[in-house]
Coordinates of C-alpha atoms in Angstrom, one line a residue:
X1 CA 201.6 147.9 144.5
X2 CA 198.1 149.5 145.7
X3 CA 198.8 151.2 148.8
X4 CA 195.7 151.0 151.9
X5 CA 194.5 154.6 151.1
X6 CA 193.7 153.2 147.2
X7 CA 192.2 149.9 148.6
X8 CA 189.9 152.2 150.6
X9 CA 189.3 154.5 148.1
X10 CA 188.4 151.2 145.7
X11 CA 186.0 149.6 148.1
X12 CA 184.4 153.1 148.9
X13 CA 184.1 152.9 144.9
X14 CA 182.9 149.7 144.9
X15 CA 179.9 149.8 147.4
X16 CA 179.5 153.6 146.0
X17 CA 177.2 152.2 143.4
X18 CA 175.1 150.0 145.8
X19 CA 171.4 151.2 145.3
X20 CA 170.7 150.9 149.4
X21 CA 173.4 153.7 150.1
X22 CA 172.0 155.9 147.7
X23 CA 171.7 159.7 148.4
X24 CA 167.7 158.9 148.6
X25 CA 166.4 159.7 152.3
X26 CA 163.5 156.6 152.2
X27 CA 164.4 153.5 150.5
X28 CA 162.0 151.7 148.7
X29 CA 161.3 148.4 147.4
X30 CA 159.2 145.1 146.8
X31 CA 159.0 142.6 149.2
X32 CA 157.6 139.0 148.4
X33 CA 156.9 139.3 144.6
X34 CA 157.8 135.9 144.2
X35 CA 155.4 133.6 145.6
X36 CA 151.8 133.1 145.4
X37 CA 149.8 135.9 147.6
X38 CA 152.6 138.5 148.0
X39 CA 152.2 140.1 151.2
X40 CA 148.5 139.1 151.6
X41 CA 146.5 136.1 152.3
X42 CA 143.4 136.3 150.6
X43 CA 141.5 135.7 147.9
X44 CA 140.5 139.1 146.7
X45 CA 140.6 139.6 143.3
X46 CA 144.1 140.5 141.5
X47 CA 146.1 140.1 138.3
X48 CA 149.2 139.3 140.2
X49 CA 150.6 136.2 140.0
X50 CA 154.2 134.5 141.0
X51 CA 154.8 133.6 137.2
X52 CA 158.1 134.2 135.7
X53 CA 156.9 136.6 132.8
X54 CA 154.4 138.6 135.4
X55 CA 157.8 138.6 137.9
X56 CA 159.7 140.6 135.3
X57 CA 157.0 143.0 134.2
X58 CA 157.0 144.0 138.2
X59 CA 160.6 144.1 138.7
X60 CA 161.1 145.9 135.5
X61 CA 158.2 148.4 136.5
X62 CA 160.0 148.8 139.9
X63 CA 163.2 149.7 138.3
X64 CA 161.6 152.4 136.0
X65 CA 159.8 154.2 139.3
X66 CA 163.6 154.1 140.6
X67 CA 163.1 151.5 143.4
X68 CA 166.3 150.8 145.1
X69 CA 165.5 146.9 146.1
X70 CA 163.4 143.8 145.1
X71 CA 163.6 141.1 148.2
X72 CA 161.8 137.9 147.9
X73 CA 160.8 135.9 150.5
X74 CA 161.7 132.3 150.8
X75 CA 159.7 129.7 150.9
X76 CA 159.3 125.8 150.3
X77 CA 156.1 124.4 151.6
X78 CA 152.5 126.8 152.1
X79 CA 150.8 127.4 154.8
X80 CA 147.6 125.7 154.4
X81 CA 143.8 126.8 154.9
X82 CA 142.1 127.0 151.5
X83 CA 144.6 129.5 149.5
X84 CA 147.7 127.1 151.1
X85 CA 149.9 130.9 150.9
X86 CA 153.1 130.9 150.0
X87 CA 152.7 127.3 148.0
X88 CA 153.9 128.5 145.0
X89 CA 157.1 130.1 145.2
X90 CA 160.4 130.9 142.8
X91 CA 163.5 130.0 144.3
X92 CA 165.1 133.2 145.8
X93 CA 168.8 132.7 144.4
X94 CA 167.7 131.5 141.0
X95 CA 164.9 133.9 141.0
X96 CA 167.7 136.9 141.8
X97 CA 169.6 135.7 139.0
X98 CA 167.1 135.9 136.7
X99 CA 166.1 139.6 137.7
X100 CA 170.0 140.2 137.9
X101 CA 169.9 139.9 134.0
X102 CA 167.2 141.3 133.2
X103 CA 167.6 144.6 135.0
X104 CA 170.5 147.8 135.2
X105 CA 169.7 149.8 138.5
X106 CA 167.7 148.0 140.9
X107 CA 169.5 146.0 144.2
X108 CA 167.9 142.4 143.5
X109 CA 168.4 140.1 146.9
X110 CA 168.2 136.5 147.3
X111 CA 166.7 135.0 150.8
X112 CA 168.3 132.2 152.5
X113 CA 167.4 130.0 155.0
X114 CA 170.7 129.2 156.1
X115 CA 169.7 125.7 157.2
X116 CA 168.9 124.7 154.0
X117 CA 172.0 125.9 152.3
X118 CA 175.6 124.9 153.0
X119 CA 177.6 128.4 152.9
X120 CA 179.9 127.0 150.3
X121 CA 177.4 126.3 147.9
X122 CA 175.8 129.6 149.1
X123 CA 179.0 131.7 148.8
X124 CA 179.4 130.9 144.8
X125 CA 175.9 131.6 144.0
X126 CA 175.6 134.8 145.5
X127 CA 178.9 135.6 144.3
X128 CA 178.1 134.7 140.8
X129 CA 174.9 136.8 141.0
X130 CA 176.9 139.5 142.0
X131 CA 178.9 139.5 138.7
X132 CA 175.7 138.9 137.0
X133 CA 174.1 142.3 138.4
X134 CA 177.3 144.0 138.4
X135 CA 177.0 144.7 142.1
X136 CA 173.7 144.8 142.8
X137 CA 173.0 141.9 144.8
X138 CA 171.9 141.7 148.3
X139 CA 171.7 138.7 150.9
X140 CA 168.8 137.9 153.2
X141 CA 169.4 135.6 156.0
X142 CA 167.1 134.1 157.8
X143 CA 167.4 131.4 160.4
X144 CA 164.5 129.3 159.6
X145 CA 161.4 129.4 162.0
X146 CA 158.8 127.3 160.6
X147 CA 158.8 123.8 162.0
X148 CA 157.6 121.8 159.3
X149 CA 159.4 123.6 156.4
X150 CA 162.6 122.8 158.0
X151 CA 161.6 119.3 158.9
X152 CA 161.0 118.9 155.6
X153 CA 164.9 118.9 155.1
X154 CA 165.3 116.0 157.5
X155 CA 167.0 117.5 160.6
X156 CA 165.2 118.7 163.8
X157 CA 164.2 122.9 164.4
X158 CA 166.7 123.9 166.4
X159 CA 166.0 125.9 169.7
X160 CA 166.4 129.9 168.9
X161 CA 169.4 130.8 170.1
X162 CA 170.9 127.3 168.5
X163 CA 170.1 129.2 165.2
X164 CA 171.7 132.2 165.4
X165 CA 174.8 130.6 166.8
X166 CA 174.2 128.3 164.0
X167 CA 174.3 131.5 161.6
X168 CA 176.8 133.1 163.0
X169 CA 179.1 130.0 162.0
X170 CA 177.7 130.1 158.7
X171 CA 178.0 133.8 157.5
X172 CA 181.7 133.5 159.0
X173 CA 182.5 130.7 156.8
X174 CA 180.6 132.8 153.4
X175 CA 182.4 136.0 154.6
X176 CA 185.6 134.4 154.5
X177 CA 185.2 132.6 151.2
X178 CA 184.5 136.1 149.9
X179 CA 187.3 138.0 151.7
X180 CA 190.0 135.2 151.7
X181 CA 192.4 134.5 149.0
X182 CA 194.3 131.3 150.8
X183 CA 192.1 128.1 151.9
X184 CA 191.2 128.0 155.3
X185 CA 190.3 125.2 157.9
X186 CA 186.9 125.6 159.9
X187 CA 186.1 123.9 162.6
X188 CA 182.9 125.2 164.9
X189 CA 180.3 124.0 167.0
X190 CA 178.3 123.2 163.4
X191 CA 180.3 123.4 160.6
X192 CA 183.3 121.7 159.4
X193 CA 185.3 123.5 156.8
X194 CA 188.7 122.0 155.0
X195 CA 190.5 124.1 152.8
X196 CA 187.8 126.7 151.9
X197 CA 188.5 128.4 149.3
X198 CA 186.3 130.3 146.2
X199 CA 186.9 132.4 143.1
X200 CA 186.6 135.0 141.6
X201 CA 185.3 137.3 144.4
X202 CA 182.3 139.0 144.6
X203 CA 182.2 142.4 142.9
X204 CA 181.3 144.8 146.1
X205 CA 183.9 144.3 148.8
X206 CA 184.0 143.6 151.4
X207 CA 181.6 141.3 150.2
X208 CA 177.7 141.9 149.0
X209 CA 174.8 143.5 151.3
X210 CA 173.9 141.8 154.4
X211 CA 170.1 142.0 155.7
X212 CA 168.3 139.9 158.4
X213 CA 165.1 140.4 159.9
X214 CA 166.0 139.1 163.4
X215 CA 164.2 141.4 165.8
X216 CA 164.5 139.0 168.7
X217 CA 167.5 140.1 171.3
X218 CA 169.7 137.0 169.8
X219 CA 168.5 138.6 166.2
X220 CA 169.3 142.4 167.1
X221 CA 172.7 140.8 168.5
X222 CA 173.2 138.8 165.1
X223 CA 172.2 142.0 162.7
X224 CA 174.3 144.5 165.1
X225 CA 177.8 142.1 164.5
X226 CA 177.3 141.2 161.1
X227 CA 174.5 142.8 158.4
X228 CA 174.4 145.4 156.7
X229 CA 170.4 146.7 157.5
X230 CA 168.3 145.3 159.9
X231 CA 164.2 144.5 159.1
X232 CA 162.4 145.5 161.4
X233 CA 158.8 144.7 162.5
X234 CA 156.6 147.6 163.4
X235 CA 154.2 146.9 166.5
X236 CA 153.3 150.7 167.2
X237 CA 155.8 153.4 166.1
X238 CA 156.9 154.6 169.8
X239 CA 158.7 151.1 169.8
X240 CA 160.1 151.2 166.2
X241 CA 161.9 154.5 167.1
X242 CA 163.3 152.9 170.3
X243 CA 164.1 149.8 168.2
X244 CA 165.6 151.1 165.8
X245 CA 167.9 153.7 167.9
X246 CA 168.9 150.1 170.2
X247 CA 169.8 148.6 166.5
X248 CA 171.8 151.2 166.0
X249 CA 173.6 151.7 169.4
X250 CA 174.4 148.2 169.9
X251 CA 176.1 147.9 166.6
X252 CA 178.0 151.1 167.1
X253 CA 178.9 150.8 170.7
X254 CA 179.7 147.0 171.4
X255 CA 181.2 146.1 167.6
X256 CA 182.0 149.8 166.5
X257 CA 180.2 149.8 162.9
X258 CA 177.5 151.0 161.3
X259 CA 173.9 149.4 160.5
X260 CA 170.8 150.4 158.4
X261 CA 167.1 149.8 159.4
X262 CA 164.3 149.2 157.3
X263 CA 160.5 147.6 157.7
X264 CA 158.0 146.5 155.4
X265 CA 154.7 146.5 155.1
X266 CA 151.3 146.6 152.6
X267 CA 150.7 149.5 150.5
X268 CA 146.8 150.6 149.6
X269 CA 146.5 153.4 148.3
X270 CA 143.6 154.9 146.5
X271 CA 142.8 158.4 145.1
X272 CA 140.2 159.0 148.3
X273 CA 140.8 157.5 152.0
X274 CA 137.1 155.8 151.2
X275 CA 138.4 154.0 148.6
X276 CA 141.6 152.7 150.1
X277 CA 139.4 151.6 153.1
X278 CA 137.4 149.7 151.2
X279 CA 139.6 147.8 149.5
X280 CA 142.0 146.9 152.3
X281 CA 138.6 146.3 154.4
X282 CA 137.4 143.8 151.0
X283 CA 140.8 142.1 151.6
X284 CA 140.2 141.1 155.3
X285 CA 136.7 140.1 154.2
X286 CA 138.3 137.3 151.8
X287 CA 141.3 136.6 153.9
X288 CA 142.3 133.1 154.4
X289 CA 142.1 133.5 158.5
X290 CA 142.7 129.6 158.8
X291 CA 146.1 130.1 157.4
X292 CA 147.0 133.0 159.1
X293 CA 146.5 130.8 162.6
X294 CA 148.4 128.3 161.0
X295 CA 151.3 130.7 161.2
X296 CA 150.7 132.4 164.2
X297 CA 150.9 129.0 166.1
X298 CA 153.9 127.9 164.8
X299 CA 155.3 130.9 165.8
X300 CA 153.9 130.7 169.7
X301 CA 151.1 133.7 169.1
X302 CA 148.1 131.8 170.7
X303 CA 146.3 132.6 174.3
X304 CA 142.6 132.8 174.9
X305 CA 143.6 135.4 177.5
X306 CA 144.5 137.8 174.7
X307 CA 141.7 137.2 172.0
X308 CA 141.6 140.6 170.8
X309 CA 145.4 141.2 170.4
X310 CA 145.5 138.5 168.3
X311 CA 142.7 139.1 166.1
X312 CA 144.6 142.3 165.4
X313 CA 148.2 140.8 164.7
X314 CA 146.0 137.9 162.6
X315 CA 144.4 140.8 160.4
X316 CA 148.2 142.3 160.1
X317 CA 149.1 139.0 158.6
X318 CA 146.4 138.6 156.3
X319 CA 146.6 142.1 155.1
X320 CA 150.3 142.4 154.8
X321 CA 152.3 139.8 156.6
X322 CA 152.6 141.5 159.8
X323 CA 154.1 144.2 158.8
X324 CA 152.9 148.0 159.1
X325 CA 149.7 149.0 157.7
X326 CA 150.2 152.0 154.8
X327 CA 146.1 152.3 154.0
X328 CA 144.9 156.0 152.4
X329 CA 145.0 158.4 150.0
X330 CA 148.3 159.1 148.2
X331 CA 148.6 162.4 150.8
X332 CA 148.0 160.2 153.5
X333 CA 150.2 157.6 152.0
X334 CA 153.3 159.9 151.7
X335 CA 152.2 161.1 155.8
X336 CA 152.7 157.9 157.1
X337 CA 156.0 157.3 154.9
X338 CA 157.2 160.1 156.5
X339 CA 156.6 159.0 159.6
X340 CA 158.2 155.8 159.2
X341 CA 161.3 158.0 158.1
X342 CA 160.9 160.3 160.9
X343 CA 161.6 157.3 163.6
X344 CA 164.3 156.4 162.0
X345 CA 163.8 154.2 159.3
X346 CA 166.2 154.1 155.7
X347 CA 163.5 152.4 154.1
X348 CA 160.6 150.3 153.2
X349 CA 160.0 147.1 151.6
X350 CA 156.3 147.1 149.9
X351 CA 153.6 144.4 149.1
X352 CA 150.5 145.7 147.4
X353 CA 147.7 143.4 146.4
X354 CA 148.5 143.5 142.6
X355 CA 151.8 144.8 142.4
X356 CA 152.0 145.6 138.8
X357 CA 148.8 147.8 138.3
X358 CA 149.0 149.3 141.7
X359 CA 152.7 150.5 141.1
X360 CA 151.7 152.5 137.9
X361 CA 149.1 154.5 140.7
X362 CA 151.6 154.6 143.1
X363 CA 154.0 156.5 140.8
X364 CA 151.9 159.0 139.3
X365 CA 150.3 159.8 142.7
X366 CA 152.7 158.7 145.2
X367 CA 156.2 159.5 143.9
X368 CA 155.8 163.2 143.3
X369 CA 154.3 163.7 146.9
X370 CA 157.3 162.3 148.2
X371 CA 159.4 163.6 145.9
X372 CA 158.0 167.2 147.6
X373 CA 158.3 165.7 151.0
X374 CA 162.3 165.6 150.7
X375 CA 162.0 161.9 150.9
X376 CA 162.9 161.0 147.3
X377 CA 164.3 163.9 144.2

């Protein structure tokens, strides 16, 4: 009989492995390589492409540089304006699965909209990914905020707080479907379970990593109770470091656990400062600025009493999908990694305009800098 001081010793064991609780002090990953336009919206010039074969050539790239994560963004209609971002996209599970295969060391994450996806249905998959990797796979939820994609599914948006209490059924039902060995009844607000059950079990217990992006209080609330690392969305980095310290203290204070934080954000870096300018300047030049006001009214961003404010969050969007702006030299590059490590954050998810070309630069230049920085060894 396996006593509770081997069960924890296993389970320490088997989330030991997990790429994202590595001894590295900044995490680092892809975000988005998966659907047309990355992080960007614009039509300045790149190889990259969401194609299956040009997919693996970047994961597999990311994996040699030692990346700890790949996270794809999910997707199922674009956003319009002449490029129409984000039409083309590889389904996240299937895509994860794929990657899961094909690689040994990198975390590769599927992202949910858990509307779309009945937590049963979503429990198998992302437990059978999970054997597939070995371990390595990671879940990110997200509660579905654009209108028309989730009308496309034939229900109403729900309000925002309806969502996460929406989520909150639904991860409760996966997590127990993981965890559980007997079938359980559900009944919730939402969901109606009967005799739940699944096998085999994911490989990491308690169960695979947990990441959400919620940075609303309802969303802080959610990621405090029940994920692993929280994404965070830099405005300045005075309020990341107060973010991310209330991420923390509401998790550890009001449910007694710990939680990560991470951001993302668009990488361009180029041997001078000049350079880097001119290319991330080139990419606002061609950016698709009707589709990033597509997206910024959906989600409530317009008022002609604050024209210049959103000018700025629009350029954040088309260069980078309002995330935090990494733009310089590799010196400068590895500064401002360091600060986003010095307020607080495990890690960063990265978009660069061609992922696969930049990444060889970013290694030969970057990596040792930060490697000298005490970020990475």
């Amino acid at each position: 009989m396996t006593t509770i001081s081997e069960r924890d010793a296993i389970q320490e064991y088997r989330r030991a492995h997990v790429p994202v609780y590595n001894d590295q002090k900044l995490k680092l990953g892809l975000f988005g390589p998966n659907l047309s336009y990355g992080l960007t919206m614009t039509e300045a010039e790149t190889t990259y492409r969401p194609t299956w074969e040009h997919v693996v050539k970047i994961a597999q790239r990311a994996e040699q540089l030692d990346f700890e994560m790949l996270v794809p963004v999910a997707r199922w209609r674009g956003f319009g304006g002449k490029t129409n971002v984000h039409g083309e996209c590889l389904e996240t599970y299937s895509w994860a699965a794929g990657l899961a295969a094909l690689t040994e060391k990198i975390m590769v994450f599927a992202t949910s909209h858990v509307p779309t996806m009945h937590p049963i249905v979503a429990a198998k998959q992302a437990t059978t990914i999970d054997h597939i990797s070995g371990g390595r796979f990671g879940l990110n939820m997200v509660m579905g905020w654009f209108t028309p994609e989730m009308e496309m599914f034939g229900a109403p948006q729900r309000e925002h707080e309806e969502r996460y209490r929406y989520g909150a059924e639904w991860i409760e039902v996966v997590k127990r479907l993981w965890t559980e060995d007997e079938p359980f009844d559900f009944e919730g607000e939402f969901l109606r379970i009967k005799q739940g059950q699944a096998a085999p079990k994911p490989v990491q217990t308690p169960h695979p990593i947990l990441i959400n992006a919620g940075n609303s209080p309802a969303g802080i609330e959610f990621s405090a109770r029940e994920v692993d690392f929280n994404f965070a969305t830099i405005s300045t980095l005075e309020d990341a470091k107060e973010y991310a310290a209330l991420v923390r203290r509401t998790a550890h204070e009001t449910y007694q656990r710990d939680i990560g934080v991470m951001t993302y954000g668009l990488v361009v870096c180029r041997d001078t400062e000049k350079e880097a300018r001119r290319v991330y300047d080139y990419i606002l030049e061609k950016g698709d600025w009707d589709a990033a006001r597509n997206i910024m009214s959906v989600l409530g961003m317009e008022s002609a009493s604050f024209s210049e404010q959103i000018r700025a969050y629009q350029e954040r969007f088309v260069a980078g999908w309002g995330g935090w702006p990494i733009v310089g030299s590799p010196e400068q590059v590895t500064e401002k990694l360091q600060e986003l490590s010095d307020i607080g954050m495990d890690g960063i998810a990265m978009g660069f305009l061609d992922y696969h070309e930049e990444m060889a630069h970013f290694g030969e230049a970057v990596m040792p800098l930060l490697k000298q920085a005490g970020l990475r060894h």
